[in-house]
Short mmCIF file of C-alpha atoms in Angstrom, two decimals:
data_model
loop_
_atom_site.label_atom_id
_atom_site.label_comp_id
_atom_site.label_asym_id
_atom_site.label_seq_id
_atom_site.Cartn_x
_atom_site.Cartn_y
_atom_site.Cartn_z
CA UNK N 259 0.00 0.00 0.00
CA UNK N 260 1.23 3.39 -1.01
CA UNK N 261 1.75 5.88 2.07
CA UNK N 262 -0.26 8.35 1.05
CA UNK N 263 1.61 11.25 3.32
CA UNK N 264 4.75 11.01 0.25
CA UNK N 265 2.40 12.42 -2.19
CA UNK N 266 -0.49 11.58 -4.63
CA UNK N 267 -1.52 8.20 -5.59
CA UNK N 268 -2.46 7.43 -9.10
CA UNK N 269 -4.79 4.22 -9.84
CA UNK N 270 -5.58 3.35 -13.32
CA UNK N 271 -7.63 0.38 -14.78
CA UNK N 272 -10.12 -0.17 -18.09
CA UNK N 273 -13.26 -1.12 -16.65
CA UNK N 274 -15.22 -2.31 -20.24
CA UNK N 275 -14.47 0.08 -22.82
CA UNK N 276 -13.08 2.68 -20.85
CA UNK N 277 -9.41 3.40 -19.49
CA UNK N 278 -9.80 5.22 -16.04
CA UNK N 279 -7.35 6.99 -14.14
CA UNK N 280 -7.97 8.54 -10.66
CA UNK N 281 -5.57 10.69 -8.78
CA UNK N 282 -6.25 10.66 -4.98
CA UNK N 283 -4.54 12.26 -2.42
CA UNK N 284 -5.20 12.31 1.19
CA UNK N 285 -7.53 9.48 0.93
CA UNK N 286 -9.76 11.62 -1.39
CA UNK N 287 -10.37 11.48 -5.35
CA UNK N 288 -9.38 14.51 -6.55
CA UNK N 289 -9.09 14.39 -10.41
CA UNK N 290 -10.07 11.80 -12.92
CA UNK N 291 -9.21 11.28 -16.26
CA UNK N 292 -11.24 8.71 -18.34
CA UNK N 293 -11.12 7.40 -22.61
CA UNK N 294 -13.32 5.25 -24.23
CA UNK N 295 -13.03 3.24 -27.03
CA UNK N 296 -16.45 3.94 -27.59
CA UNK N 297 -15.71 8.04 -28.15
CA UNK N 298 -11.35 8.07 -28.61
CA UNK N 299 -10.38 11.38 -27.46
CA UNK N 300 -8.88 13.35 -30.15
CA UNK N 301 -7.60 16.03 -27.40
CA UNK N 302 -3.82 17.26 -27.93
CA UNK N 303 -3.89 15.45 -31.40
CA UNK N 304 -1.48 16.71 -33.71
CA UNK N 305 -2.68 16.20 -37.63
CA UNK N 306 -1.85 17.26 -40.99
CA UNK N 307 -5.03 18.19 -41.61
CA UNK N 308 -6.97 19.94 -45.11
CA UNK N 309 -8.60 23.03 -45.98
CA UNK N 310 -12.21 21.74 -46.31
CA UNK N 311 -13.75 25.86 -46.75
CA UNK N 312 -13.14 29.54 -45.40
CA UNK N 313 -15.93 30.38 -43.16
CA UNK N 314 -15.95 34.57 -43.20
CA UNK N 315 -18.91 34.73 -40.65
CA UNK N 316 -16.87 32.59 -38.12
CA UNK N 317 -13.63 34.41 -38.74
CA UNK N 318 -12.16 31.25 -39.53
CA UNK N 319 -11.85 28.07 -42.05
CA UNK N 320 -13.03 24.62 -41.39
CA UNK N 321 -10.37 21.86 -41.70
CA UNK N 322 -10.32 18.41 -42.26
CA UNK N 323 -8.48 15.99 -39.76
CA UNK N 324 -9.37 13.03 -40.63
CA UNK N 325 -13.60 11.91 -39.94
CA UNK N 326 -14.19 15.25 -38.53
CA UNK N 327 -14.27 18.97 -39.58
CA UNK N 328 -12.24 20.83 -36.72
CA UNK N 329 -12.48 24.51 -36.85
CA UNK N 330 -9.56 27.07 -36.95
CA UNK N 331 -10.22 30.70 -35.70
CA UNK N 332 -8.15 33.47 -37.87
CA UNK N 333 -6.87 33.61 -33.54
CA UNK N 334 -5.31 30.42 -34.48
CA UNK N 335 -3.30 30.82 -37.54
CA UNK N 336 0.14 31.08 -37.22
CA UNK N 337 1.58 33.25 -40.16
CA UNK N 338 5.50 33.78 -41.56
CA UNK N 339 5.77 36.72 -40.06
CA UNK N 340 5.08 37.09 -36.62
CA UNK N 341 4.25 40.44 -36.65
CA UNK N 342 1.23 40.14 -38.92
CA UNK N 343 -0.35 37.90 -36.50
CA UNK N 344 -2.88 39.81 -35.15
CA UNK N 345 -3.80 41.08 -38.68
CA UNK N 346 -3.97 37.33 -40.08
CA UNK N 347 -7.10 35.94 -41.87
CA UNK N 348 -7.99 32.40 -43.17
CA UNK N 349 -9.36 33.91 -46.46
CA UNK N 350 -6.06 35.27 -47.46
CA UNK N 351 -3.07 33.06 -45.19
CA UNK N 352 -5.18 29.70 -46.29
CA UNK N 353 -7.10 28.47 -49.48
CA UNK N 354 -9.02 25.15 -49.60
CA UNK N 355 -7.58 21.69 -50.15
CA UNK N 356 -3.99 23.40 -48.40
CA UNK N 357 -2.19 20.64 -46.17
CA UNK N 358 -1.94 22.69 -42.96
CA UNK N 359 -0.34 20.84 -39.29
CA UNK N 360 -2.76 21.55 -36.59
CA UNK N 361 -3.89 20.48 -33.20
CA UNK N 362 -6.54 19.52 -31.41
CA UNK N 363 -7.35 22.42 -28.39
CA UNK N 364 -10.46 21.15 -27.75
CA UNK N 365 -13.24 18.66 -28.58
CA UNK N 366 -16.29 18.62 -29.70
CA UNK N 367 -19.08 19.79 -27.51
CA UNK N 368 -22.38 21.16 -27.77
CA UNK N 369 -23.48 20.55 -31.05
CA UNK N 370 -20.03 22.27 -32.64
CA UNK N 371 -16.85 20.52 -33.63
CA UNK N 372 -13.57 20.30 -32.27
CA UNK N 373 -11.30 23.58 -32.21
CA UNK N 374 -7.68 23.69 -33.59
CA UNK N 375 -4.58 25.54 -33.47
CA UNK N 376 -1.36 26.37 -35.10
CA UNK N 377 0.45 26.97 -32.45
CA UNK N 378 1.38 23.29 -32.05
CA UNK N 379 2.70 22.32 -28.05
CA UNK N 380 4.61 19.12 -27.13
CA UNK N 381 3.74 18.36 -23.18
CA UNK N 382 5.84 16.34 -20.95
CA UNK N 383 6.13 15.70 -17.67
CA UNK N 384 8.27 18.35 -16.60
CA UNK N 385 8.37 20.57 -19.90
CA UNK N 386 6.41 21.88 -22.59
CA UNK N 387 7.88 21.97 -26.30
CA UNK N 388 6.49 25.43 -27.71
CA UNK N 389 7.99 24.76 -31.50
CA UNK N 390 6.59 28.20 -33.08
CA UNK N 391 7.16 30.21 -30.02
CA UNK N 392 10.49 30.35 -29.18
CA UNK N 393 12.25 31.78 -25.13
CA UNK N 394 11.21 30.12 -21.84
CA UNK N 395 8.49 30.87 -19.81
CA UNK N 396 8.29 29.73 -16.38
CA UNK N 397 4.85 28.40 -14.21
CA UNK N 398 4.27 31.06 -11.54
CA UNK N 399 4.09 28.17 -9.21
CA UNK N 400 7.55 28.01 -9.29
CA UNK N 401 10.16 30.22 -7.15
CA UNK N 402 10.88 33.64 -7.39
CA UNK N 403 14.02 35.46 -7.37
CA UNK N 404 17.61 34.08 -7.56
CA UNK N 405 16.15 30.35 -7.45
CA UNK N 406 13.57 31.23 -10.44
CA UNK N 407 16.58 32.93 -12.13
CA UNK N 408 18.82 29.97 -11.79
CA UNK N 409 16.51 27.53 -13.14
CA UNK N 410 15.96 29.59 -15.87
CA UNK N 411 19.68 29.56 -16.31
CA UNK N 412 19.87 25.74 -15.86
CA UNK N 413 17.25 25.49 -18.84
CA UNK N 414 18.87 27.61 -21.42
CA UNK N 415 21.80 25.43 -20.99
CA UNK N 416 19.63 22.46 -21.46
CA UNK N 417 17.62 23.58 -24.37
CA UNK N 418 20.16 25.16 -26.31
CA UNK N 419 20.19 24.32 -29.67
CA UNK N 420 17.08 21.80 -29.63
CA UNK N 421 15.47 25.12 -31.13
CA UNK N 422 11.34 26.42 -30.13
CA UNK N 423 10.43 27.33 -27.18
CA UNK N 424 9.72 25.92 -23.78
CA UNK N 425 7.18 26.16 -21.07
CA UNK N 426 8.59 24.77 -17.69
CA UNK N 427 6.40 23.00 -15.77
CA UNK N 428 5.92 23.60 -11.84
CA UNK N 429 6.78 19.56 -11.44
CA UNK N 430 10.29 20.73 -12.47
CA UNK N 431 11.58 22.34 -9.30
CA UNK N 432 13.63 20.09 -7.97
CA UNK N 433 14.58 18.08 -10.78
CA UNK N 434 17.88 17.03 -11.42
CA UNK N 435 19.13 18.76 -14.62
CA UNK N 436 20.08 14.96 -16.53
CA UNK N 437 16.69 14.18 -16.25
CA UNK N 438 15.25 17.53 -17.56
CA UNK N 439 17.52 16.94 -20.79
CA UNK N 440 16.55 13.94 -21.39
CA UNK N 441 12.82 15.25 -21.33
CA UNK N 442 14.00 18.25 -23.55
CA UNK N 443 15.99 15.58 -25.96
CA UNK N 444 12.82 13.42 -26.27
CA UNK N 445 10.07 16.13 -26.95
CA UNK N 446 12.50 17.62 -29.69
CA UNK N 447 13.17 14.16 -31.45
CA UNK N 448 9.33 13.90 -31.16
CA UNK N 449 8.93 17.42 -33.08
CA UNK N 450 11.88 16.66 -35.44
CA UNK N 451 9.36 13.67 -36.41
CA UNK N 452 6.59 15.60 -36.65
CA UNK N 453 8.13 17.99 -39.32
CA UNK N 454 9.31 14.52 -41.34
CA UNK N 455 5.91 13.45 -41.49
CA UNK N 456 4.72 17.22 -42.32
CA UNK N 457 4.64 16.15 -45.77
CA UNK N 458 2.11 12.96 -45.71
CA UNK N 459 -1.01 13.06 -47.66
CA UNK N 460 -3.68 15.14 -45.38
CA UNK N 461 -5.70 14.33 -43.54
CA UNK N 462 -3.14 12.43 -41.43
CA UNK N 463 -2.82 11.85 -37.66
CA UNK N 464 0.94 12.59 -37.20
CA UNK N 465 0.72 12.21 -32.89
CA UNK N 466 -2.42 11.24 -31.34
CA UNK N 467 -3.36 12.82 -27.72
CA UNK N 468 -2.14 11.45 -24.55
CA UNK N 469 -3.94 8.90 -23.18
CA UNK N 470 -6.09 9.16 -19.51
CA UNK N 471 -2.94 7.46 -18.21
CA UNK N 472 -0.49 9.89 -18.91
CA UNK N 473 -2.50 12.81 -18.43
CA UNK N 474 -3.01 11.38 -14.72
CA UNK N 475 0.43 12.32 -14.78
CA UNK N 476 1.33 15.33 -16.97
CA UNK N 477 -1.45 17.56 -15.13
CA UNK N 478 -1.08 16.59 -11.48
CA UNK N 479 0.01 19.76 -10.96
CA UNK N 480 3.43 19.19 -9.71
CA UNK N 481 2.15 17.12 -6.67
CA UNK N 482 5.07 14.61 -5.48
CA UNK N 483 3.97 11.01 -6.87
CA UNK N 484 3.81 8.22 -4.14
CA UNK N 485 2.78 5.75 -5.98
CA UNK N 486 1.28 4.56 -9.30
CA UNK N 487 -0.70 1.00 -9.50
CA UNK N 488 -2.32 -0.18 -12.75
CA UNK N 489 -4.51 -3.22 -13.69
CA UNK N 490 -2.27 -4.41 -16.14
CA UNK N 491 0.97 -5.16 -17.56
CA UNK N 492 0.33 -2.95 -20.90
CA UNK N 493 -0.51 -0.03 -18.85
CA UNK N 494 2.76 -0.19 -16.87
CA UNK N 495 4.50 -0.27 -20.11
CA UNK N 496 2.78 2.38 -21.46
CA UNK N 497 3.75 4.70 -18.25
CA UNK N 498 7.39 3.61 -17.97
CA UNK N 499 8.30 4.39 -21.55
CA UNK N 500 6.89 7.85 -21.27
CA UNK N 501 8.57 8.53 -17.81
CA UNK N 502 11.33 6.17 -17.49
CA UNK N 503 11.82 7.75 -13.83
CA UNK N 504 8.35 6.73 -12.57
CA UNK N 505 9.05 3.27 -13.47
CA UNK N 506 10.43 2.11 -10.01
CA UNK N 507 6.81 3.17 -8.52
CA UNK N 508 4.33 1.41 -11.11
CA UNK N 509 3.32 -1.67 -9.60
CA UNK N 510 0.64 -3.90 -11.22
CA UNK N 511 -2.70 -4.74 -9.43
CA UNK N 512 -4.88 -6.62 -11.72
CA UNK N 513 -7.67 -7.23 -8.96
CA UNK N 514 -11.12 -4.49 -8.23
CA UNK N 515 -8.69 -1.53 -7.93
CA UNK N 516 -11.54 0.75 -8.12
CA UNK N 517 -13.18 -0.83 -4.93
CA UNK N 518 -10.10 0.81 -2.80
CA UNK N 519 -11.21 4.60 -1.24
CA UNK N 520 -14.94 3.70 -3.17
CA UNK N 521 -13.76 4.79 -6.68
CA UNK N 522 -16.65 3.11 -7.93
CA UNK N 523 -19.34 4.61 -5.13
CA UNK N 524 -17.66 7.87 -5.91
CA UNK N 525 -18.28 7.66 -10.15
CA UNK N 526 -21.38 6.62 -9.51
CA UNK N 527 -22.05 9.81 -7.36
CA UNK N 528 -20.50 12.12 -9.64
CA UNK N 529 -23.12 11.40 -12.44
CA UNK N 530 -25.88 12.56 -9.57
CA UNK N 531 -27.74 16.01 -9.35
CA UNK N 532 -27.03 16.41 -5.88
CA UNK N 533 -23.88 16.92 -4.07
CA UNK N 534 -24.08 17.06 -0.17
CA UNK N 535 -21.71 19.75 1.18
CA UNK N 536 -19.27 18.65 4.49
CA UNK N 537 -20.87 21.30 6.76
CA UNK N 538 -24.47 20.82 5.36
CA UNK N 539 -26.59 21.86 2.95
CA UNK N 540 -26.12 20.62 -1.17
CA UNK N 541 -25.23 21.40 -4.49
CA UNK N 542 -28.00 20.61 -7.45
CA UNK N 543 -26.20 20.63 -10.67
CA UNK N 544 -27.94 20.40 -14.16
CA UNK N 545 -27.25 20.09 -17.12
CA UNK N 546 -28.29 21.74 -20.09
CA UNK N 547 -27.57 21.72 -23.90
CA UNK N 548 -26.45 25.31 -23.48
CA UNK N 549 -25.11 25.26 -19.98
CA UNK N 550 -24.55 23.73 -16.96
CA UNK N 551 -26.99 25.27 -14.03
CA UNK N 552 -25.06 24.65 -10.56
CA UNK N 553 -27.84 25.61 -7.52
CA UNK N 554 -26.65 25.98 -3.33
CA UNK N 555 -29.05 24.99 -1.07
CA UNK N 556 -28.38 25.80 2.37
CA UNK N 557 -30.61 22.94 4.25
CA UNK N 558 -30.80 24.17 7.86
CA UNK N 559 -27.46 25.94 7.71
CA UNK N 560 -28.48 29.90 9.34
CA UNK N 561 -25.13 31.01 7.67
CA UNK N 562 -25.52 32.02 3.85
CA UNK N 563 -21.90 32.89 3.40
CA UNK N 564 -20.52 29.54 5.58
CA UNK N 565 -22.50 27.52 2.99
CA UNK N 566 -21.51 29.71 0.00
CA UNK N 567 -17.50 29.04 0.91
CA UNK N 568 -17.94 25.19 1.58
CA UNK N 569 -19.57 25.51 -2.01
CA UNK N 570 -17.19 26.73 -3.11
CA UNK N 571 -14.73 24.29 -3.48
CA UNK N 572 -16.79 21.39 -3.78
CA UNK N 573 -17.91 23.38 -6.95
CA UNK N 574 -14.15 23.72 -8.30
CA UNK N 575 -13.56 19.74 -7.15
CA UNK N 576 -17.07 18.75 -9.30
CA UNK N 577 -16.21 20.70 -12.63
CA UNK N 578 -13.09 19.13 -12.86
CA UNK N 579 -14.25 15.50 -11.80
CA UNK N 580 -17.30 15.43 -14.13
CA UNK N 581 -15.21 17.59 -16.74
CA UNK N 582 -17.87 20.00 -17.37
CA UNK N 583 -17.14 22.83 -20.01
CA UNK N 584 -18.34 25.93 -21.76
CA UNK N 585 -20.85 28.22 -19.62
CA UNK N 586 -21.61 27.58 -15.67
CA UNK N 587 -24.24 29.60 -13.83
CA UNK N 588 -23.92 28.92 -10.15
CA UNK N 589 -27.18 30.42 -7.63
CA UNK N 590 -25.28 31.13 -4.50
CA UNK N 591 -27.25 31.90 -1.35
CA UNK N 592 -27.96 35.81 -1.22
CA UNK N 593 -25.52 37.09 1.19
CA UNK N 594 -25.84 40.40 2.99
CA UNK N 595 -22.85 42.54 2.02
CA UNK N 596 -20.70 43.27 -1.34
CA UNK N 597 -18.04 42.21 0.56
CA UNK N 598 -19.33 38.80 1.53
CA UNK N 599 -19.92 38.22 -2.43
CA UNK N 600 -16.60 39.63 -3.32
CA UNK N 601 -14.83 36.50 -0.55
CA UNK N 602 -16.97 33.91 -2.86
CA UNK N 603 -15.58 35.52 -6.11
CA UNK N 604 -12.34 35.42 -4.87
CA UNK N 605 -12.84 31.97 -3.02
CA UNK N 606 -13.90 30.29 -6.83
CA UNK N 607 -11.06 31.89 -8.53
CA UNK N 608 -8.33 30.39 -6.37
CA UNK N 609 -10.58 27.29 -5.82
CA UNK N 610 -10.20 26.75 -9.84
CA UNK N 611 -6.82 28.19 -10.42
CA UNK N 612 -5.13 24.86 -10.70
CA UNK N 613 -7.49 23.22 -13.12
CA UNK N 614 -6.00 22.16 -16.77
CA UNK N 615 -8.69 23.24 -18.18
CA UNK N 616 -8.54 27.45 -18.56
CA UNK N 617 -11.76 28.47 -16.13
CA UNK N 618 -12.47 32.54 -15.99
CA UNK N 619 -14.69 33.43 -13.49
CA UNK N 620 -16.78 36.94 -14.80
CA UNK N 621 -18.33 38.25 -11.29
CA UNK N 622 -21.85 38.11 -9.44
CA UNK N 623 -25.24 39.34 -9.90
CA UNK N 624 -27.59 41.44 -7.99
CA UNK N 625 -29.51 38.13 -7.73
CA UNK N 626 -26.43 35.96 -6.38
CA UNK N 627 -26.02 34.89 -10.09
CA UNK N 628 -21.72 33.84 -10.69
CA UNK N 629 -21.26 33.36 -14.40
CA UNK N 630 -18.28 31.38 -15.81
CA UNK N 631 -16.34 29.27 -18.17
CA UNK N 632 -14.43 26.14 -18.08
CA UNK N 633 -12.81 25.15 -21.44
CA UNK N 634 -13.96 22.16 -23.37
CA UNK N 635 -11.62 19.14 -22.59
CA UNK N 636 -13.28 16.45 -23.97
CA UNK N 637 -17.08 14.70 -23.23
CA UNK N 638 -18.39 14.77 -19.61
CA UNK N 639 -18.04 12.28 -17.49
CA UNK N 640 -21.76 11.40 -17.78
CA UNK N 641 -21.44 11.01 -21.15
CA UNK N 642 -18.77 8.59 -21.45
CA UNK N 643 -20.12 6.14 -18.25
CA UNK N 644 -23.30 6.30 -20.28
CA UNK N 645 -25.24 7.35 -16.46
#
């Protein structure tokens, strides 16, 4: 058994047609990543995809990647010269039938297809490949000062002459610089590829998306890893090829893994309307085909703004677990004061400031109304556990 005081615990099985990966730390689920070979996820894809048509009205042309139409936003093009960018249009940087390398930035969702980019971005574990952008940006995460300065150091030396850009992840502080070159060395052998196949007949898929398993790993946040178990020898493989350093904490664990801290009570409860909060009262959270309705109910609780705060971060845990995107309305308790509703705002915007998935929150309503976003990173849950 892993001790879960060195860090998080990753679990990851297939359980029918799905591949399931849970991150839990402290005892508690808190992330989940799930495929099925029902719906592949196409997330993170990189293609050589086609011009199928420019679409003036939605500033933008629609490309085929292979079964699906993806669409590119004139946001997304990536022109010869940089300084154009802003100015850049698909009617007159692309023309139909042109072989164009894209990726995947998020799937389909709500009746429209998936969304693409240029700007093509290699993850790893520790780093982030930024081929078209070239310098080194840094996660906030990590330290300030002469320690932020001297990893930055440490990274030039390690990059240099691999060529792009990179993106250091906050799972890097306080890695040894061999193993942070051999992550660099991989992710630019893997781009050097990319370019080779650049000249395939589109539509092509050149690097598909990483699976549940790995992004278990990639987006933990730079949380310390106690332990990784998996159901099966394949999956083990999988892992230790893509982070030959994790290999020594893989074990395999073919039997119910899911039945260890209720897993499976737990998916079960996350395809349910109501959530009950830790110091009473409940969430009710609907779903809708234009958004997703999230209501606080107090109960018996006599303290609007006690219940609002537990909300909210059972809120930020629930979007992420049942990977809910595009528009959330959340009905907060009425509180007395501006002030009050100004702790919540702030509250929800730390609360979701760690999620992989880009979440702006836009501010309350005289009615207690909180509008906001969460990007699109694939189906819901609910969708893929068919609940």
């Amino acid at each position: 058994m892993t001790d879960p005081s060195r860090g998080i615990e990753i679990l990851i099985d297939r359980a029918g047609p799905l591949l399931r990966a849970a991150v839990v730390e402290g005892g508690r689920l808190t992330d989940l990543h799930v495929d099925s070979a029902d719906r592949p996820s196409r997330l993170g894809e990189v293609a050589l995809g086609r011009v199928d048509r420019i679409v003036t009205a939605l500033n933008g042309a629609f490309v085929d990647i292979g079964g699906t139409a993806g669409l590119l936003n004139n946001a997304d093009l990536r022109t010869a010269a940089p300084t154009s960018r802003k100015a850049a249009r698909a009617g007159t940087t692309l023309r139909a039938g042109q072989p164009v390398l894209v990726q995947v930035k998020a799937e389909p969702g709500g009746g429209k297809g998936p969304s693409l980019t240029m700007d093509v971005t290699l993850p790893g574990r520790f780093l982030v490949m930024t081929p078209f952008k070239p310098g080194i940006s840094i996660s906030r995460r990590l330290a300030q000062g002469d320690a932020r300065g001297r990893l930055s150091q440490m990274i030039s030396e390690i990059t240099g002459g691999l060529g792009g850009g990179w993106i250091v992840r906050g799972s890097a502080l306080g890695t040894d610089a061999d193993t942070l070159a051999a992550e660099a060395e991989s992710l630019a052998v893997a781009w050097r590829g990319l370019e080779r196949q650049a000249t395939a007949m589109p539509p092509a898929t050149l690097r598909p998306g990483p699976s549940a398993a790995i992004r278990a790993v990639i987006e933990n946040g730079g949380r310390p890893v106690a332990g990784i178990t998996v159901s099966e020898p394949s999956l083990r493989d999988e892992l230790a090829a893509w982070a030959p350093d994790l290999a020594p904490l893989i074990r395999v664990e073919p039997d119910a893994l899911f039945d260890r801290y209720d897993l499976e009570g737990e998916l079960i409860r996350l395809t349910e309307r109501q959530v009950p909060l830790s110091g009473g009262g409940s969430l009710v959270i609907d779903r809708t085909e234009a958004l997703t309705v999230i209501d606080v109910n107090g109960g018996e609780r006599p303290n609007a703004l006690a219940t609002n705060l537990d909300a909210v971060a059972e809120i930020a845990r629930q979007l992420r677990l049942r990977n809910v995107g595009g528009i959330v309305i959340v009905d907060f308790i009425n509180m007395a004061s501006r002030a009050d509703a100004e702790r919540i705002l702030d509250g929800l915007t730390r609360a979701t400031a760690d999620d992989p998935a880009s979440v702006n929150v836009y501010g309350m309503s005289k009615l207690g109304l909180v509008e906001l976003t969460r990007a699109r990173r694939g189906p819901p849950l609910a969708d893929l556990t068919g609940r």
